[in-house]
mmCIF file of C-alpha atoms and ligand atoms in Angstrom:
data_model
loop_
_atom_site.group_PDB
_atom_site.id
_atom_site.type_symbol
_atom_site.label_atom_id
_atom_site.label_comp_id
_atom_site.label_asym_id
_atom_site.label_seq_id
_atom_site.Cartn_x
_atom_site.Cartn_y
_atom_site.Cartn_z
ATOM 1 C CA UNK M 1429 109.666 114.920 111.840
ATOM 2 C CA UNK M 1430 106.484 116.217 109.790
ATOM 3 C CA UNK M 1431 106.125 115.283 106.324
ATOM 4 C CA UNK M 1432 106.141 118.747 105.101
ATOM 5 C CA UNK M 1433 109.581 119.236 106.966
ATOM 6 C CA UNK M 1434 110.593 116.017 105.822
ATOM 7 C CA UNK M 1435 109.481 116.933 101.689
ATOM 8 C CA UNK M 1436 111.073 120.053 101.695
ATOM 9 C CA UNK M 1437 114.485 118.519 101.785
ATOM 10 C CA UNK M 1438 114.207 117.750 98.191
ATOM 11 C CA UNK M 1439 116.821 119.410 96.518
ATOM 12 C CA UNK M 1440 118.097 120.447 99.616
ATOM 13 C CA UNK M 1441 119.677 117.751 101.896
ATOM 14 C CA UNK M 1442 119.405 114.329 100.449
ATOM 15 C CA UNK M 1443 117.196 111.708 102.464
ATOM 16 C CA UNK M 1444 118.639 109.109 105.002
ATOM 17 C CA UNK M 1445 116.292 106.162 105.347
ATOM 18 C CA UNK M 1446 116.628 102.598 106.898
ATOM 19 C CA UNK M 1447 114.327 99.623 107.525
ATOM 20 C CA UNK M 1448 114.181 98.237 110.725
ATOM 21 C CA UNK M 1449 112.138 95.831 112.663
ATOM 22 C CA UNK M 1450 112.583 96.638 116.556
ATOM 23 C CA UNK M 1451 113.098 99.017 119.341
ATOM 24 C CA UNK M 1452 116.689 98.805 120.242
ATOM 25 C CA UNK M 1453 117.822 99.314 116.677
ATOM 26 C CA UNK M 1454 115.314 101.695 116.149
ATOM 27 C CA UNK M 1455 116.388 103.708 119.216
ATOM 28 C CA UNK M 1456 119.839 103.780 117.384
ATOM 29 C CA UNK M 1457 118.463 104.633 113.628
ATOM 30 C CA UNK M 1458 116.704 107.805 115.241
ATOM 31 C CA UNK M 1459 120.068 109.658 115.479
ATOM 32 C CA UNK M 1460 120.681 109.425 112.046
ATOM 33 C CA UNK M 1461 117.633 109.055 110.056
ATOM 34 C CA UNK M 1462 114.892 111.485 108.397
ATOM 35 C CA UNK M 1463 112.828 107.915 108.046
ATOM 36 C CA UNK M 1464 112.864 104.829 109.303
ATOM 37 C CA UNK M 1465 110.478 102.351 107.608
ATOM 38 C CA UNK M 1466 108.780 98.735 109.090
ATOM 39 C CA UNK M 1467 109.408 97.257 106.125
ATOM 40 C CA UNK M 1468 107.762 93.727 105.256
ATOM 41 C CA UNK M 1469 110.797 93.066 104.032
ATOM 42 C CA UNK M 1470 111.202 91.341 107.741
ATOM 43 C CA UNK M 1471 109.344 88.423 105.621
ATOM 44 C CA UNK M 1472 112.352 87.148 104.392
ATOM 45 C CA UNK M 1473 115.155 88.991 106.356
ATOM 46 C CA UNK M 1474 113.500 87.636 110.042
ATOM 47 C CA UNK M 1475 110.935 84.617 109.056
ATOM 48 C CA UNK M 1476 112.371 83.391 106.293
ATOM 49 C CA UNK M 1477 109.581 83.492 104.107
ATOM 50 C CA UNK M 1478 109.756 82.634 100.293
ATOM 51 C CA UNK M 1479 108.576 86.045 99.512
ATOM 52 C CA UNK M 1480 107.010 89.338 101.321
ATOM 53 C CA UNK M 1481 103.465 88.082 100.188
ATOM 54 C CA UNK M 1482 103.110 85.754 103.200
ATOM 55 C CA UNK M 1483 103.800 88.418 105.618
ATOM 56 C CA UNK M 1484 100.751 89.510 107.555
ATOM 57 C CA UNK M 1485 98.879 92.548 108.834
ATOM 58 C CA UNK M 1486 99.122 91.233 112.682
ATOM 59 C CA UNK M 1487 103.000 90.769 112.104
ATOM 60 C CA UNK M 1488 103.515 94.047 111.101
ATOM 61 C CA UNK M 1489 101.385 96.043 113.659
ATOM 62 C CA UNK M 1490 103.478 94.255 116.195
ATOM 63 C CA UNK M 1491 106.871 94.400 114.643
ATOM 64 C CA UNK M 1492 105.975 98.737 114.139
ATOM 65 C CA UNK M 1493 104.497 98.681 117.680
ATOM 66 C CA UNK M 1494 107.954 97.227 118.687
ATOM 67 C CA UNK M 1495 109.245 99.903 116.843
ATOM 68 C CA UNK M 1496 107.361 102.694 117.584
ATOM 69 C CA UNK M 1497 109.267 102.691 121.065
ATOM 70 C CA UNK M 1498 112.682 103.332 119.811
ATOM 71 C CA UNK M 1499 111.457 106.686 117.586
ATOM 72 C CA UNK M 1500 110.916 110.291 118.740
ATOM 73 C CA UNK M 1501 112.553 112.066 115.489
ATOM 74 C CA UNK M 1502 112.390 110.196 112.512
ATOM 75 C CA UNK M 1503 109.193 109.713 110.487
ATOM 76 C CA UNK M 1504 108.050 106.188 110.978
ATOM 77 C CA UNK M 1505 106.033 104.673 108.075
ATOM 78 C CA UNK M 1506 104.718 100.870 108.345
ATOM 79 C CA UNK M 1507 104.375 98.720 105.007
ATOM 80 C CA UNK M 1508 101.209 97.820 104.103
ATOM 81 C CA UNK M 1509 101.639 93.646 102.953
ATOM 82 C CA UNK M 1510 100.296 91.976 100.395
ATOM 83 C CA UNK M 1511 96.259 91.593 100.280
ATOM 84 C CA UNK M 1512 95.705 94.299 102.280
ATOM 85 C CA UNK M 1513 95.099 96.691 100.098
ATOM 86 C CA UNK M 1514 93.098 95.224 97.221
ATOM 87 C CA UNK M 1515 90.167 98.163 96.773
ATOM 88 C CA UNK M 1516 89.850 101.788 98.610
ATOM 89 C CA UNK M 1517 87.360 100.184 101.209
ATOM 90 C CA UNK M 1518 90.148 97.061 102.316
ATOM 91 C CA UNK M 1519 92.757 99.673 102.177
ATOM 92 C CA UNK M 1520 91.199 102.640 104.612
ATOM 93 C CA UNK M 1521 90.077 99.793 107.049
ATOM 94 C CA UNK M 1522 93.256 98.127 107.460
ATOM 95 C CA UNK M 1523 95.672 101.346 107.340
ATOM 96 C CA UNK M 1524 93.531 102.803 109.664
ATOM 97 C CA UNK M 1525 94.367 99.812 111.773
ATOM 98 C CA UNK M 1526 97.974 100.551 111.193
ATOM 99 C CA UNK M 1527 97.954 103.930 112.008
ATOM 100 C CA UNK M 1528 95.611 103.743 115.539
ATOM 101 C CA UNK M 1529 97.889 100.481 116.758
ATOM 102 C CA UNK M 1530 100.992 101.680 115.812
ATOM 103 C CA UNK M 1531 101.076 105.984 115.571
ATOM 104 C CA UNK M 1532 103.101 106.028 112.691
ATOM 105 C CA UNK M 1533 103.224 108.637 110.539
ATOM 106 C CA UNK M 1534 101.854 106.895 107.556
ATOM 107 C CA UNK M 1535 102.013 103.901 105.505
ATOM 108 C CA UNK M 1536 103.715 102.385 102.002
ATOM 109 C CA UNK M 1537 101.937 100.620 99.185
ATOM 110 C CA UNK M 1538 103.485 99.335 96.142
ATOM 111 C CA UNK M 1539 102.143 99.899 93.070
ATOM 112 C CA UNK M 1540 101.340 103.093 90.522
ATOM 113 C CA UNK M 1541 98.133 103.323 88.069
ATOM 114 C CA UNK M 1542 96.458 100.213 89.884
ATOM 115 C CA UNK M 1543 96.251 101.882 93.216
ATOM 116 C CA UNK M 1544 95.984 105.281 92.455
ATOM 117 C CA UNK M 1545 92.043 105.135 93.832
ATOM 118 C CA UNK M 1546 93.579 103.462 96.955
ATOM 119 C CA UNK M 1547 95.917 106.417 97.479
ATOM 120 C CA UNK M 1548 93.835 109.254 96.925
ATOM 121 C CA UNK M 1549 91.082 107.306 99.180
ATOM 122 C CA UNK M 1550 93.806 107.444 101.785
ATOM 123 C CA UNK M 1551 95.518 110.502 101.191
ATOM 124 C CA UNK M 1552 91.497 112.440 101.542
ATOM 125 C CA UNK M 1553 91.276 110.615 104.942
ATOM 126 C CA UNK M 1554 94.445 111.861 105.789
ATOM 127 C CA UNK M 1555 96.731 108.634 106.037
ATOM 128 C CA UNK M 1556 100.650 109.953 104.400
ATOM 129 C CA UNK M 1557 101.164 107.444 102.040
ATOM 130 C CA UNK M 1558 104.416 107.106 100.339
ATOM 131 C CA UNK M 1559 104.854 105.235 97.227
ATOM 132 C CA UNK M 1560 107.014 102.067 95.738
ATOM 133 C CA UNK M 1561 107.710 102.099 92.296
ATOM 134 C CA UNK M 1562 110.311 99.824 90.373
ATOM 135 C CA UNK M 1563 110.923 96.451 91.292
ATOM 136 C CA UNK M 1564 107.880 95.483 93.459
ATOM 137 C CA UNK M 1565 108.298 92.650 95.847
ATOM 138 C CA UNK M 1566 104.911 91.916 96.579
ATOM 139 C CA UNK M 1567 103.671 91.448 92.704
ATOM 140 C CA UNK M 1568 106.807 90.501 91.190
ATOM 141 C CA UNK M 1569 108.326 87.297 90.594
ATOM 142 C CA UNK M 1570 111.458 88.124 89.581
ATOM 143 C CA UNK M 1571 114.194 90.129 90.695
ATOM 144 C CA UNK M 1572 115.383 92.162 87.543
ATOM 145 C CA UNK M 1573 116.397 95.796 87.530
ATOM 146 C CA UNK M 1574 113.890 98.388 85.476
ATOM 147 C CA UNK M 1575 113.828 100.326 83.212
ATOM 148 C CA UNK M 1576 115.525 98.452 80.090
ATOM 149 C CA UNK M 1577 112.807 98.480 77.891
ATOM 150 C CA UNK M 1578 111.148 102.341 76.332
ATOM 151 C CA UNK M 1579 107.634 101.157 77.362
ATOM 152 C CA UNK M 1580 108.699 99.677 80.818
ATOM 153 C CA UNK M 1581 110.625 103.006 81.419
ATOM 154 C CA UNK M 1582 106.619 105.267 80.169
ATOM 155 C CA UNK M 1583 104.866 103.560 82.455
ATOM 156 C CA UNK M 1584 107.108 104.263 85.624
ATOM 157 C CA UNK M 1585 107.387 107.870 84.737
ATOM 158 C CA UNK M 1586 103.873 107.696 84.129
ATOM 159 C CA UNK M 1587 103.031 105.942 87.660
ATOM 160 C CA UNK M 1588 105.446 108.345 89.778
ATOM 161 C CA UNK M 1589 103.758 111.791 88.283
ATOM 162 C CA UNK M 1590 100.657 110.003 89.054
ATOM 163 C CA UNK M 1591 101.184 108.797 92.815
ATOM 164 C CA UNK M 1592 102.429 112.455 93.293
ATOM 165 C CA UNK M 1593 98.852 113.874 91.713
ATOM 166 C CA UNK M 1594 96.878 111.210 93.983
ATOM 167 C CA UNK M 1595 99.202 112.906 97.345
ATOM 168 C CA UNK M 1596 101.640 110.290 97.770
ATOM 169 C CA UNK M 1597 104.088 112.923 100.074
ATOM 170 C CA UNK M 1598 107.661 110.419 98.455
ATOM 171 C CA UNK M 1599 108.369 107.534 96.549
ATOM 172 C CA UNK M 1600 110.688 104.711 96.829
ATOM 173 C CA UNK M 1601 112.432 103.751 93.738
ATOM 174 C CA UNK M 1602 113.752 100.159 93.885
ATOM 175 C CA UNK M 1603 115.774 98.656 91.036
ATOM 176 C CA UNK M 1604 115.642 101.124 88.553
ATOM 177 C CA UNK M 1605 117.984 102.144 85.690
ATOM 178 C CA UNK M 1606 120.049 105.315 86.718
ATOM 179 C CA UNK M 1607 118.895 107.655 84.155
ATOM 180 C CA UNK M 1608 115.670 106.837 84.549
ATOM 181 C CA UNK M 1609 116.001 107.666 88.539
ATOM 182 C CA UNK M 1610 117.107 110.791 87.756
ATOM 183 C CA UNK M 1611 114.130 111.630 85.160
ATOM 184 C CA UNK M 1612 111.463 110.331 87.815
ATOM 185 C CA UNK M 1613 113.531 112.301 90.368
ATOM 186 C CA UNK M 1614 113.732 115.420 88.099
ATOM 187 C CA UNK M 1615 110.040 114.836 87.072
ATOM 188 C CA UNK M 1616 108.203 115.096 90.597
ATOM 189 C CA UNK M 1617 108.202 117.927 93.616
ATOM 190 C CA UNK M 1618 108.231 115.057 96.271
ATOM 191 C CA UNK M 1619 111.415 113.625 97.344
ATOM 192 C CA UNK M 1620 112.246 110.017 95.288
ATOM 193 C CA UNK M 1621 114.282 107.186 98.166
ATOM 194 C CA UNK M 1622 116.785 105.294 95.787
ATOM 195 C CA UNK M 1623 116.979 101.654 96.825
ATOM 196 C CA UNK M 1624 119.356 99.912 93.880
ATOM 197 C CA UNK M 1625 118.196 103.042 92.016
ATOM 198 C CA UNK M 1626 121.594 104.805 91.694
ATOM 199 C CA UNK M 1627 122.877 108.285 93.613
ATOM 200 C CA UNK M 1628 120.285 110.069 91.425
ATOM 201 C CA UNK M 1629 117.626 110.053 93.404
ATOM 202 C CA UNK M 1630 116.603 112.351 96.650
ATOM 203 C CA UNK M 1631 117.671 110.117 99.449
ATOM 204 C CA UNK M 1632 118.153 106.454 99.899
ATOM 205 C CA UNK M 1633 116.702 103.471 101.910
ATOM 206 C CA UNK M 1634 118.918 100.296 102.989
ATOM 207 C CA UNK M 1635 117.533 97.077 104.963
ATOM 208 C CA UNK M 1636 119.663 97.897 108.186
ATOM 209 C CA UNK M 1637 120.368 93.491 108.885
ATOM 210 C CA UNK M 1638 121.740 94.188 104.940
ATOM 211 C CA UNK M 1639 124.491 96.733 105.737
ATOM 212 C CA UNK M 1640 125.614 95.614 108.917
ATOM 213 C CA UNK M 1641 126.110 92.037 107.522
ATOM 214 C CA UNK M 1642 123.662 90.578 109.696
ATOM 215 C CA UNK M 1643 121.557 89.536 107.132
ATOM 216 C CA UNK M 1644 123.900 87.145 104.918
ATOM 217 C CA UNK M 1645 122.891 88.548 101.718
ATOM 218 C CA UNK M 1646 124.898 89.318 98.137
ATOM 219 C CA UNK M 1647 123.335 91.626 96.136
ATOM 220 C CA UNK M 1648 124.649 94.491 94.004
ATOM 221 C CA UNK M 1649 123.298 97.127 95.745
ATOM 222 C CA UNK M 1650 123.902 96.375 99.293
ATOM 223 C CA UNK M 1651 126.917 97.876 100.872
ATOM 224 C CA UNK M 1652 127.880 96.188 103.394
ATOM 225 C CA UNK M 1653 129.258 98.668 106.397
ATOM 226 C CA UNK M 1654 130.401 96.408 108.818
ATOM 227 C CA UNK M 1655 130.428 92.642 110.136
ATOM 228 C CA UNK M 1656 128.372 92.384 112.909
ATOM 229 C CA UNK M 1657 128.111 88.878 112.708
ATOM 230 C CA UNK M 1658 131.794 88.846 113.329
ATOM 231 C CA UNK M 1659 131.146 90.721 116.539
ATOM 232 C CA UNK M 1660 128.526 88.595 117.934
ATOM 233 C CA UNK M 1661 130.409 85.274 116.856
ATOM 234 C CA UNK M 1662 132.968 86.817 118.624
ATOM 235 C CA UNK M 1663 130.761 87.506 122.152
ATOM 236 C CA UNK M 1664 128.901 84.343 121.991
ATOM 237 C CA UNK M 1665 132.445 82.379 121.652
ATOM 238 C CA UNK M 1666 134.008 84.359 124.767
ATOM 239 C CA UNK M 1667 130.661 83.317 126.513
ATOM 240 C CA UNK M 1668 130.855 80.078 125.830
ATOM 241 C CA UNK M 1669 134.372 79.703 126.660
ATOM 242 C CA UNK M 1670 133.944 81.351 130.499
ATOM 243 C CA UNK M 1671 130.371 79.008 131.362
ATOM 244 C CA UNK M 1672 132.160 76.231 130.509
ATOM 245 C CA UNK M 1673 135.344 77.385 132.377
ATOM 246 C CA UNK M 1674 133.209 78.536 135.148
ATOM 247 C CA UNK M 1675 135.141 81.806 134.549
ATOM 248 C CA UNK M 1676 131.458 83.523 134.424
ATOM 249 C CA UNK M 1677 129.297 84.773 136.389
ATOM 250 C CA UNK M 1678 131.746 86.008 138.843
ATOM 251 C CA UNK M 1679 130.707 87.390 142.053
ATOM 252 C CA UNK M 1680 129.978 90.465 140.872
ATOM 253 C CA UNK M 1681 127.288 89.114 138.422
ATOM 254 C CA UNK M 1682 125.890 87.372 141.454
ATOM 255 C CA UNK M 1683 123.165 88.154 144.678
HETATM 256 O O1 KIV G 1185 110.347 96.153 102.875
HETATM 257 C C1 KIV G 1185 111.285 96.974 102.867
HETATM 258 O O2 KIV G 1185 112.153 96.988 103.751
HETATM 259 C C2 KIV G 1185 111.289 97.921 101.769
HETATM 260 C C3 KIV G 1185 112.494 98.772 101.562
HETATM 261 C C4 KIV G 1185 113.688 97.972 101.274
HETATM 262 C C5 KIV G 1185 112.270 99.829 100.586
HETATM 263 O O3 KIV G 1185 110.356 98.003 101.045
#
């Protein structure tokens, strides 16, 4: 999909998105979704990492490249992690990297007024970027919903009318307030991806391991769409049971 196709849904149809970390899956997500992000979420969800900030750029290129395989529709954007993105010279070397190893379609960075410079840098070389605004994984320590507070809720508006003047094409809004969502959302012409942000925003964005309850996770806004652990407990038991019954491989399985 082409950003402009994919920004003129706005208002229009609202935005499917899902992070995923692999080809197979990917493959799958491709029916369904406008986007499909590499997030570095896979920090925590696949290394178990205490936080995003130890993910690296190496990890992700592969993990997208991995990814890459399993997408002809959707747009395919690749996180940026932590540290590499510090000033508009780091940031245009290493998402250039991104974009040559892994042909995505463009690339996310978290932050508003502090990387505005970054984004426009990127934006003129033409690299899509799309935003992340909200609860910010990479800077933030803790994991508190925004918006409470009237300055708090200024300086997001602020920082989402701003990415959109820089040429962020979207922005992901995690963790905020509802009515605030729908002020950002009501505030920009790009489309705004709810994540814990409420329904009033122009599409949403899940963790895929979250709603298939393969990532054993609790939090308020993950819905949780199936079991799959269920499933595979459920294969790997039946396995089990036939190796050590001898009841598999059978002949047929054999050469
Ligand atoms: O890292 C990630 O997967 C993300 C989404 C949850 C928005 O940033």
């Amino acid at each position: 999909m082409k950003i402009e196709k994919f920004i003129k849904k706005k208002n229009k149809n609202k935005i499917v998105s899902l992070s995923a970390y692999s080809k197979n899956i990917a493959t799958v997500l491709d029916n369904y979704c406008d986007l499909v992000l590499v997030g570095d979420s896979l920090g925590s969800v696949l290394y178990n990492y205490k936080s995003t900030r130890e993910v690296t750029l190496k990890t992700m290129i592969e993990h997208s490249k991995s990814v890459r395989m399993g997408i002809k529709k959707s747009l395919m954007i690749v996180d940026m992690p932590y540290n590499t993105y510090r000033n508009s010279k780091e940031a245009l070397k290493n998402a250039k990297q991104v974009m040559l190893k892994t042909k995505c379609d463009g690339v996310k960075l978290e932050g508003g007024k502090k990387i505005s410079k970054i984004v426009t840098t990127l934006v003129k070389n033409k690299i899509p970027v799309l935003g992340h605004l909200g609860l910010l994984p990479q800077s933030d320590r803790s994991f508190k919903y925004k918006g409470k507070k009237d300055s708090e809720r200024e300086s997001i508006l602020k920082d989402a009318k701003l990415l959109e003047k820089c040429g962020a094409f979207s922005i992901v809004l995690e963790c905020i307030e509802s009515s605030l969502a729908k002020k950002i959302t009501n505030s920009v012409d790009i489309p705004t991806i709810g994540i814990g942000s409420s329904n009033n925003c122009d599409g949403q964005i899940l963790v895929l391991d979250d709603l298939i309850g393969l990532n054993p996770i609790n939090v308020r806004f993950v819905k949780k769409y199936t079991n799959i652990r269920k499933d595979i407990s459920k294969a790997v038991l039946n396995y089990a049971r036939e190796v050590r019954s001898n009841k598999f491989p059978l002949k047929k399985h054999s050469y």
